[in-house]
XYZ file of C-alpha atoms in Angstrom:
298
model
C -120.745 92.240 164.392
C -117.340 90.658 163.150
C -115.271 93.738 162.908
C -116.800 94.808 166.336
C -115.365 91.626 167.838
C -111.772 92.094 165.802
C -111.576 95.721 166.767
C -112.563 94.077 170.531
C -109.765 91.962 170.440
C -107.275 94.444 169.021
C -108.379 96.106 171.984
C -107.376 94.172 174.963
C -103.992 93.157 173.174
C -103.420 96.533 173.053
C -103.953 96.677 176.376
C -102.324 93.826 177.768
C -99.127 94.425 175.842
C -99.176 97.980 178.128
C -99.245 96.597 180.967
C -96.205 94.335 180.973
C -94.147 97.432 179.192
C -95.161 98.970 182.525
C -94.273 95.352 184.746
C -90.984 95.447 182.427
C -90.150 99.201 182.814
C -90.981 99.002 186.526
C -88.773 95.253 187.580
C -85.979 97.392 185.340
C -86.060 100.777 187.669
C -86.383 98.619 191.139
C -83.116 96.399 189.196
C -81.657 99.702 188.134
C -82.638 101.104 192.087
C -80.557 97.710 193.832
C -77.293 98.136 191.884
C -76.896 101.519 193.135
C -77.180 101.097 197.071
C -73.801 99.590 198.822
C -73.802 96.249 199.948
C -71.011 96.532 202.690
C -71.161 99.469 205.696
C -72.318 99.936 209.361
C -75.388 100.195 208.918
C -76.001 97.333 205.643
C -76.159 93.421 206.286
C -73.869 90.954 204.206
C -75.140 90.348 201.112
C -76.348 86.661 199.792
C -77.724 87.013 196.556
C -76.254 86.518 193.198
C -75.726 89.742 191.780
C -74.183 91.374 194.406
C -71.164 88.043 194.586
C -70.947 89.773 191.293
C -70.744 92.969 191.954
C -68.478 92.446 195.127
C -66.335 90.046 193.724
C -63.106 92.113 193.483
C -61.994 93.800 197.085
C -59.724 96.799 196.836
C -56.623 96.365 198.418
C -55.927 98.955 200.839
C -54.723 98.296 204.285
C -57.479 97.013 207.259
C -57.197 97.180 210.111
C -59.542 93.922 212.105
C -61.899 94.957 214.215
C -62.803 91.969 215.020
C -62.656 88.003 213.897
C -66.201 86.745 214.813
C -65.635 82.523 214.703
C -69.371 81.567 216.027
C -70.276 83.914 212.703
C -67.673 83.952 210.431
C -67.519 87.173 210.357
C -63.904 89.538 210.091
C -65.109 93.675 210.594
C -62.593 95.694 209.475
C -61.472 99.597 209.886
C -60.337 101.324 205.462
C -57.196 103.093 207.057
C -57.768 104.986 203.240
C -61.637 104.948 203.103
C -62.218 105.416 206.437
C -65.158 103.051 206.238
C -65.854 100.115 208.877
C -66.717 97.214 207.030
C -67.807 93.484 207.525
C -67.060 90.822 205.480
C -67.608 86.461 205.587
C -65.132 84.450 205.914
C -65.421 80.412 205.818
C -63.114 77.298 206.058
C -61.692 78.159 202.146
C -60.824 81.190 202.871
C -57.254 80.988 202.875
C -55.257 82.748 206.205
C -51.876 84.026 205.694
C -48.822 86.182 207.017
C -47.101 88.578 205.293
C -45.398 86.504 203.438
C -47.724 84.668 201.929
C -47.708 81.359 204.599
C -50.272 79.571 205.436
C -51.266 81.019 209.502
C -53.902 80.515 211.775
C -56.648 82.532 212.287
C -55.880 82.682 215.864
C -52.438 85.311 214.680
C -55.414 88.221 213.628
C -56.818 89.649 216.443
C -58.075 93.083 216.701
C -55.091 96.259 215.558
C -53.695 93.852 213.244
C -53.262 95.324 209.511
C -54.448 92.843 206.710
C -54.968 93.228 202.842
C -58.035 91.452 201.778
C -58.209 88.449 198.888
C -61.424 88.899 196.173
C -64.741 87.395 197.384
C -65.268 83.042 196.406
C -68.798 82.684 194.998
C -70.055 81.507 198.333
C -69.882 85.403 198.910
C -66.786 84.632 201.909
C -63.182 86.605 201.404
C -60.568 84.124 199.590
C -57.396 85.548 201.066
C -57.041 87.717 204.445
C -53.246 87.887 204.307
C -51.006 90.152 206.986
C -50.055 93.436 205.117
C -45.927 93.989 204.206
C -46.851 97.039 203.925
C -46.620 97.973 207.760
C -44.542 97.253 210.618
C -45.609 96.195 214.113
C -43.178 95.959 217.543
C -44.756 94.440 220.161
C -43.999 93.532 223.849
C -43.662 97.416 224.026
C -43.305 98.762 227.218
C -40.871 102.204 226.907
C -42.837 104.520 225.787
C -45.426 107.770 226.397
C -47.820 109.296 224.187
C -48.489 113.153 223.892
C -52.330 113.436 222.990
C -51.769 117.233 222.652
C -49.840 117.270 219.279
C -50.551 112.879 218.216
C -46.992 111.794 219.033
C -46.216 108.448 220.049
C -42.493 108.159 221.287
C -41.476 104.467 221.346
C -37.505 104.157 223.335
C -35.687 107.689 221.110
C -37.940 106.987 217.389
C -41.031 109.200 217.233
C -44.600 108.370 215.608
C -47.439 109.974 214.781
C -51.097 109.387 214.990
C -54.720 110.493 213.715
C -57.827 110.929 215.642
C -58.669 107.741 213.352
C -56.268 105.238 215.124
C -58.134 102.016 215.925
C -57.345 100.895 220.164
C -57.970 97.847 221.623
C -57.736 96.488 224.585
C -58.351 92.616 223.886
C -61.704 92.842 221.987
C -62.899 95.923 223.024
C -62.285 99.387 221.119
C -60.793 101.898 224.075
C -59.510 105.820 223.909
C -56.087 106.199 223.746
C -55.973 108.306 226.316
C -57.190 104.638 228.189
C -53.855 103.537 227.835
C -51.907 103.831 231.069
C -48.111 103.634 231.992
C -47.855 100.070 232.575
C -49.835 98.561 229.914
C -47.836 96.709 227.403
C -47.986 97.386 223.645
C -48.524 96.335 220.341
C -47.918 98.751 218.045
C -48.581 98.560 214.069
C -47.675 101.525 211.858
C -46.767 102.312 207.961
C -43.489 104.446 207.269
C -44.025 107.339 210.517
C -48.039 106.768 211.258
C -49.147 104.526 213.504
C -52.173 102.991 212.739
C -53.379 100.818 215.512
C -52.507 100.246 219.601
C -53.599 97.027 220.708
C -52.818 96.804 225.343
C -52.084 92.957 225.876
C -51.665 93.491 229.578
C -53.306 90.235 231.194
C -52.610 88.694 227.701
C -50.345 85.025 227.530
C -49.291 82.285 225.275
C -50.312 78.629 223.986
C -47.469 76.954 221.872
C -48.456 74.198 220.113
C -45.354 71.425 219.325
C -45.703 68.541 217.818
C -48.621 69.546 215.545
C -47.364 66.971 213.144
C -50.482 64.229 212.805
C -52.975 67.351 213.418
C -51.602 70.396 211.258
C -54.268 71.189 209.210
C -57.242 69.838 211.080
C -59.038 72.560 213.518
C -58.421 73.042 217.214
C -60.919 74.375 219.726
C -59.488 76.737 222.960
C -61.925 77.269 225.349
C -65.705 78.478 223.896
C -65.728 80.551 221.427
C -61.791 79.956 220.331
C -61.381 78.249 216.447
C -58.386 78.071 214.265
C -56.594 75.378 212.032
C -53.073 73.800 213.482
C -50.285 75.314 211.669
C -46.362 73.624 212.541
C -45.378 75.032 216.239
C -48.432 77.336 216.493
C -48.069 80.453 218.441
C -51.050 82.389 219.681
C -51.596 84.757 221.834
C -54.866 84.570 224.211
C -56.199 86.147 227.176
C -54.652 85.138 230.593
C -57.180 82.271 232.030
C -57.673 78.296 231.513
C -58.671 77.015 229.443
C -60.210 73.119 227.602
C -58.012 72.807 224.536
C -59.180 70.343 222.308
C -58.275 68.623 219.458
C -58.604 65.981 216.582
C -57.682 64.617 213.412
C -58.177 61.187 211.410
C -59.132 59.214 215.123
C -56.311 61.297 216.926
C -57.478 63.863 219.120
C -58.105 64.804 222.883
C -58.560 67.355 225.418
C -56.279 69.008 228.176
C -55.934 71.232 230.091
C -54.415 75.289 229.959
C -53.484 77.531 232.446
C -52.617 81.023 230.484
C -50.404 83.401 232.524
C -49.946 87.221 232.266
C -47.118 87.058 229.569
C -45.511 83.403 229.760
C -46.351 80.858 227.180
C -47.916 77.420 228.066
C -46.496 74.915 225.825
C -49.197 71.715 224.627
C -47.405 69.006 222.986
C -49.811 67.781 221.082
C -47.747 64.484 220.212
C -48.609 62.907 223.955
C -52.800 63.802 222.730
C -52.459 60.825 220.403
C -55.331 58.441 222.038
C -56.766 56.470 219.560
C -55.980 56.655 216.049
C -57.740 56.193 212.465
C -59.998 53.353 211.735
C -62.494 51.994 209.434
C -65.509 50.425 208.764
C -68.209 49.555 205.834
C -70.813 52.157 204.794
C -73.597 51.202 203.206
C -75.282 53.174 200.064
C -79.204 52.214 199.040
C -78.914 54.696 195.400
C -82.753 54.947 194.345
C -81.491 57.341 190.873
C -79.691 55.566 188.294
C -76.081 57.725 187.654
C -75.872 58.795 191.145
C -72.134 59.380 191.461
C -71.228 59.515 195.695
C -67.929 61.074 196.970
C -66.334 61.647 200.259
C -64.518 64.747 201.993
């Protein structure tokens, strides 16, 4: 009877060991399947797991064309000119927006059609930087042009350029066909060598120029309901024509002004005139119920 009990115990142990082994192998197979899936793509959601952060920490340095900078969701959608894939990434306040020389720029300058190079991803899964490409050229305010869709040629003045079927063409924030470009439109053209990569139709757009920005540099500006950006010295940004409420605030200073933007014109906002208020101080009392707690401001 004692021997029979011992054999039964050994049998149960073997069954348990087999079950554990099968479970471990199953989890390994599921993990391997997850790793083989691409984290980005036209139909893929943004990754949020820690594993995807580690796997996708490196972002290639191919030239990408911005399709959309969604300031509400804090995402940027780009077209990779080498892989011909459309990808969507997260950005945050920690993301650096840089001009082609590596200097800090405003996110407002990164409009559809802008050629950029993406930095690696931070631990938060947001991009570390979005930099204007220094390997491309940009011509703004182009009006002396013609487009031959039969031989895929674009003529700007006396210069001739070619383009492919994958050319990115935008009107405002919308992707449009190159056939929709009219003779009277004003264009921003981006290219590399003798090839045109993107065209942005800027007809119906004007500019806002911010001056005397000293008290607000590094803080945020809100233009209308959906445009947000960091203020940089003498910020110049292109926006669709219309009337906007422009709001700034920093260290107790700030206010809201109305701004009318007209087609092809520059509207100047002097932030030196929006300095109502100023730095204020107050007392804060922290009630801490646990020992060893450290409190940090900003």
